[in-house]
Structure formats: structure tokens, C-alpha cells
């Protein structure tokens, strides 16, 4: 049996046409984001892949890290975030701010619809065969997909009408 792609390269979490995401890179961003909010490795991996596939270029059309009201993240004092972690957070906020109500709530400008559409296109394309994930990451993604399907299948409680 021979290994290919990221399975043949120790320390590589995913390989795509845009490059590799290393386990160290994925681990660092996951650990830093865990200090701020609940986040799983699969979501971090997807965001890092989006950045490699053109998302970093799209960040030029999003608020800069300095423009984002960081106090809302409740980052513990003395925590230093890497540039990659800041980019992942900025990417997430940029996508969320495509909704005007969310943007207003976050205190951010509404994301340009073209930028939001571009980012959505990248996110949607990451399920294609051009992205090869390690067995560990593929397993994590399958668990995440199952959780999403379970949430969608659960009946929603009706809200009381006033």
C-alpha cells in the first residue's frame, strides 16, 4: 500500500491546488481560536483553505483587523493572536457582515455583495476533489456534517405569538 497526497507527507493536514495546510498551522489557529470561542478543527481547516484559495485577496475588501471591535471577542488579556488567526476571524466576520442586520449588530460596514458572493463560491468549491484531506481531517468533517444533519432534522419549537 502506498500513500499519496497529504497522507504521504507527515505533518500535512490538507493539500489543494493552492497549497498545503500543515498540522502545525491548523493546530496553532485552532488553539488560539479555542481561547476566544468554541471552534472545531474542521471549521478552522475550511477557513484556512478558503484563505489559500483567494480568500486572502478578498480580505482587502473587508474591514481590517484594526477596524474590528476586538473587545467583543473577549480575548483574554495578554493573548497574542497570529496573523493567520486574525485572518480567519476577519474572514468569518466579513462573511457574517454580508447580512445588514448582523453587520449593524457587529458594528461593521455591510460586506460588498460581490465580495460575499466570491467568498461563498470559494467555500462551496472546497468540497470538490481538488482538495485532499488527511484521513483524520476527513473523519472530523464527516462528524461535523452528521451534526449539521442532525440539527437540521430536529423539529423546531414554535415561538409563542404575542
PDB file of C-alpha atoms in Angstrom, residues 29-145:
ATOM      1  CA  UNK A  29      -5.043  28.658  14.759  1.00  0.00           C
ATOM      2  CA  UNK A  30      -7.338  26.083  16.421  1.00  0.00           C
ATOM      3  CA  UNK A  31      -5.633  26.613  19.787  1.00  0.00           C
ATOM      4  CA  UNK A  32      -5.775  30.402  19.533  1.00  0.00           C
ATOM      5  CA  UNK A  33      -9.424  30.400  18.487  1.00  0.00           C
ATOM      6  CA  UNK A  34     -10.300  27.989  21.303  1.00  0.00           C
ATOM      7  CA  UNK A  35      -9.342  30.759  23.749  1.00  0.00           C
ATOM      8  CA  UNK A  36     -11.992  33.002  22.203  1.00  0.00           C
ATOM      9  CA  UNK A  37     -14.862  30.729  21.214  1.00  0.00           C
ATOM     10  CA  UNK A  38     -15.876  27.165  20.584  1.00  0.00           C
ATOM     11  CA  UNK A  39     -14.474  26.112  17.238  1.00  0.00           C
ATOM     12  CA  UNK A  40     -13.590  22.776  15.713  1.00  0.00           C
ATOM     13  CA  UNK A  41     -10.576  21.824  13.605  1.00  0.00           C
ATOM     14  CA  UNK A  42     -12.710  21.120  10.537  1.00  0.00           C
ATOM     15  CA  UNK A  43     -14.064  24.683  10.532  1.00  0.00           C
ATOM     16  CA  UNK A  44     -10.578  26.120  11.021  1.00  0.00           C
ATOM     17  CA  UNK A  45      -9.242  23.923   8.213  1.00  0.00           C
ATOM     18  CA  UNK A  46     -12.004  25.077   5.893  1.00  0.00           C
ATOM     19  CA  UNK A  47     -11.277  28.739   6.690  1.00  0.00           C
ATOM     20  CA  UNK A  48      -7.534  28.260   6.126  1.00  0.00           C
ATOM     21  CA  UNK A  49      -8.275  26.605   2.777  1.00  0.00           C
ATOM     22  CA  UNK A  50     -10.563  29.497   1.797  1.00  0.00           C
ATOM     23  CA  UNK A  51      -7.747  31.925   2.596  1.00  0.00           C
ATOM     24  CA  UNK A  52      -5.359  29.916   0.384  1.00  0.00           C
ATOM     25  CA  UNK A  53      -7.888  29.763  -2.469  1.00  0.00           C
ATOM     26  CA  UNK A  54      -8.344  33.520  -2.835  1.00  0.00           C
ATOM     27  CA  UNK A  55      -9.923  34.474   0.462  1.00  0.00           C
ATOM     28  CA  UNK A  56      -6.800  36.366   1.494  1.00  0.00           C
ATOM     29  CA  UNK A  57      -7.232  38.569  -1.586  1.00  0.00           C
ATOM     30  CA  UNK A  58     -10.904  39.091  -0.676  1.00  0.00           C
ATOM     31  CA  UNK A  59      -9.870  40.308   2.792  1.00  0.00           C
ATOM     32  CA  UNK A  60      -8.709  43.507   1.090  1.00  0.00           C
ATOM     33  CA  UNK A  61     -12.415  44.296   0.656  1.00  0.00           C
ATOM     34  CA  UNK A  62     -13.296  43.529   4.286  1.00  0.00           C
ATOM     35  CA  UNK A  63     -12.749  45.556   7.449  1.00  0.00           C
ATOM     36  CA  UNK A  64      -9.167  45.327   8.667  1.00  0.00           C
ATOM     37  CA  UNK A  65      -8.352  43.685  11.990  1.00  0.00           C
ATOM     38  CA  UNK A  66      -7.767  47.158  13.422  1.00  0.00           C
ATOM     39  CA  UNK A  67     -11.292  48.223  12.347  1.00  0.00           C
ATOM     40  CA  UNK A  68     -12.986  45.302  14.089  1.00  0.00           C
ATOM     41  CA  UNK A  69     -14.241  45.935  17.637  1.00  0.00           C
ATOM     42  CA  UNK A  70     -11.962  43.250  19.115  1.00  0.00           C
ATOM     43  CA  UNK A  71     -13.328  43.851  22.611  1.00  0.00           C
ATOM     44  CA  UNK A  72     -16.419  41.899  21.527  1.00  0.00           C
ATOM     45  CA  UNK A  73     -14.341  38.718  21.262  1.00  0.00           C
ATOM     46  CA  UNK A  74     -13.487  38.670  24.969  1.00  0.00           C
ATOM     47  CA  UNK A  75      -9.879  37.797  24.188  1.00  0.00           C
ATOM     48  CA  UNK A  76      -8.053  37.053  27.450  1.00  0.00           C
ATOM     49  CA  UNK A  77      -5.548  39.731  28.444  1.00  0.00           C
ATOM     50  CA  UNK A  78      -2.054  39.042  27.191  1.00  0.00           C
ATOM     51  CA  UNK A  79      -3.209  36.722  24.404  1.00  0.00           C
ATOM     52  CA  UNK A  80      -1.257  37.204  21.199  1.00  0.00           C
ATOM     53  CA  UNK A  81      -3.022  36.060  18.048  1.00  0.00           C
ATOM     54  CA  UNK A  82      -1.113  35.079  14.929  1.00  0.00           C
ATOM     55  CA  UNK A  83      -1.768  36.792  11.609  1.00  0.00           C
ATOM     56  CA  UNK A  84      -3.455  33.594  10.391  1.00  0.00           C
ATOM     57  CA  UNK A  85      -5.857  33.543  13.332  1.00  0.00           C
ATOM     58  CA  UNK A  86      -6.695  37.204  12.778  1.00  0.00           C
ATOM     59  CA  UNK A  87      -7.302  36.430   9.092  1.00  0.00           C
ATOM     60  CA  UNK A  88      -9.641  33.538   9.971  1.00  0.00           C
ATOM     61  CA  UNK A  89     -11.614  35.766  12.355  1.00  0.00           C
ATOM     62  CA  UNK A  90     -11.717  38.618   9.832  1.00  0.00           C
ATOM     63  CA  UNK A  91     -12.906  36.227   7.124  1.00  0.00           C
ATOM     64  CA  UNK A  92     -15.675  34.932   9.371  1.00  0.00           C
ATOM     65  CA  UNK A  93     -16.814  38.429  10.308  1.00  0.00           C
ATOM     66  CA  UNK A  94     -16.658  39.600   6.705  1.00  0.00           C
ATOM     67  CA  UNK A  95     -18.980  36.768   5.690  1.00  0.00           C
ATOM     68  CA  UNK A  96     -21.330  37.399   8.605  1.00  0.00           C
ATOM     69  CA  UNK A  97     -21.451  41.126   7.804  1.00  0.00           C
ATOM     70  CA  UNK A  98     -22.988  40.347   4.399  1.00  0.00           C
ATOM     71  CA  UNK A  99     -26.262  40.382   6.337  1.00  0.00           C
ATOM     72  CA  UNK A 100     -27.043  44.067   7.108  1.00  0.00           C
ATOM     73  CA  UNK A 101     -28.637  43.257  10.483  1.00  0.00           C
ATOM     74  CA  UNK A 102     -25.593  41.238  11.560  1.00  0.00           C
ATOM     75  CA  UNK A 103     -23.240  43.954  10.309  1.00  0.00           C
ATOM     76  CA  UNK A 104     -25.086  46.574  12.336  1.00  0.00           C
ATOM     77  CA  UNK A 105     -25.036  44.356  15.420  1.00  0.00           C
ATOM     78  CA  UNK A 106     -21.274  43.810  14.996  1.00  0.00           C
ATOM     79  CA  UNK A 107     -20.620  47.498  14.383  1.00  0.00           C
ATOM     80  CA  UNK A 108     -19.150  46.733  10.954  1.00  0.00           C
ATOM     81  CA  UNK A 109     -19.934  48.006   7.479  1.00  0.00           C
ATOM     82  CA  UNK A 110     -22.053  45.697   5.323  1.00  0.00           C
ATOM     83  CA  UNK A 111     -19.833  43.457   3.194  1.00  0.00           C
ATOM     84  CA  UNK A 112     -19.923  44.227  -0.513  1.00  0.00           C
ATOM     85  CA  UNK A 113     -22.255  41.661  -2.163  1.00  0.00           C
ATOM     86  CA  UNK A 114     -19.569  40.802  -4.762  1.00  0.00           C
ATOM     87  CA  UNK A 115     -17.049  40.030  -2.012  1.00  0.00           C
ATOM     88  CA  UNK A 116     -19.608  37.936  -0.115  1.00  0.00           C
ATOM     89  CA  UNK A 117     -20.516  36.028  -3.299  1.00  0.00           C
ATOM     90  CA  UNK A 118     -16.827  35.435  -4.067  1.00  0.00           C
ATOM     91  CA  UNK A 119     -16.198  34.036  -0.577  1.00  0.00           C
ATOM     92  CA  UNK A 120     -19.294  31.828  -0.798  1.00  0.00           C
ATOM     93  CA  UNK A 121     -18.084  30.486  -4.142  1.00  0.00           C
ATOM     94  CA  UNK A 122     -14.747  29.543  -2.586  1.00  0.00           C
ATOM     95  CA  UNK A 123     -16.421  27.889   0.426  1.00  0.00           C
ATOM     96  CA  UNK A 124     -18.757  25.925  -1.848  1.00  0.00           C
ATOM     97  CA  UNK A 125     -15.920  24.783  -4.114  1.00  0.00           C
ATOM     98  CA  UNK A 126     -13.930  23.248  -1.261  1.00  0.00           C
ATOM     99  CA  UNK A 127     -15.980  20.078  -1.352  1.00  0.00           C
ATOM    100  CA  UNK A 128     -14.544  19.293  -4.779  1.00  0.00           C
ATOM    101  CA  UNK A 129     -11.986  16.564  -5.475  1.00  0.00           C
ATOM    102  CA  UNK A 130      -9.214  19.180  -5.868  1.00  0.00           C
ATOM    103  CA  UNK A 131      -8.870  19.325  -2.075  1.00  0.00           C
ATOM    104  CA  UNK A 132      -7.312  16.277  -0.467  1.00  0.00           C
ATOM    105  CA  UNK A 133      -7.626  15.983   3.291  1.00  0.00           C
ATOM    106  CA  UNK A 134      -5.853  13.637   5.644  1.00  0.00           C
ATOM    107  CA  UNK A 135      -7.879  10.714   6.993  1.00  0.00           C
ATOM    108  CA  UNK A 136      -8.013  12.485  10.354  1.00  0.00           C
ATOM    109  CA  UNK A 137      -9.452  15.664   8.845  1.00  0.00           C
ATOM    110  CA  UNK A 138     -11.856  13.721   6.611  1.00  0.00           C
ATOM    111  CA  UNK A 139     -13.157  11.912   9.704  1.00  0.00           C
ATOM    112  CA  UNK A 140     -13.602  15.237  11.526  1.00  0.00           C
ATOM    113  CA  UNK A 141     -15.518  16.682   8.581  1.00  0.00           C
ATOM    114  CA  UNK A 142     -17.812  13.651   8.423  1.00  0.00           C
ATOM    115  CA  UNK A 143     -18.658  14.070  12.126  1.00  0.00           C
ATOM    116  CA  UNK A 144     -19.336  17.779  11.582  1.00  0.00           C
ATOM    117  CA  UNK A 145     -21.622  17.007   8.616  1.00  0.00           C
TER     118      UNK A 145
END
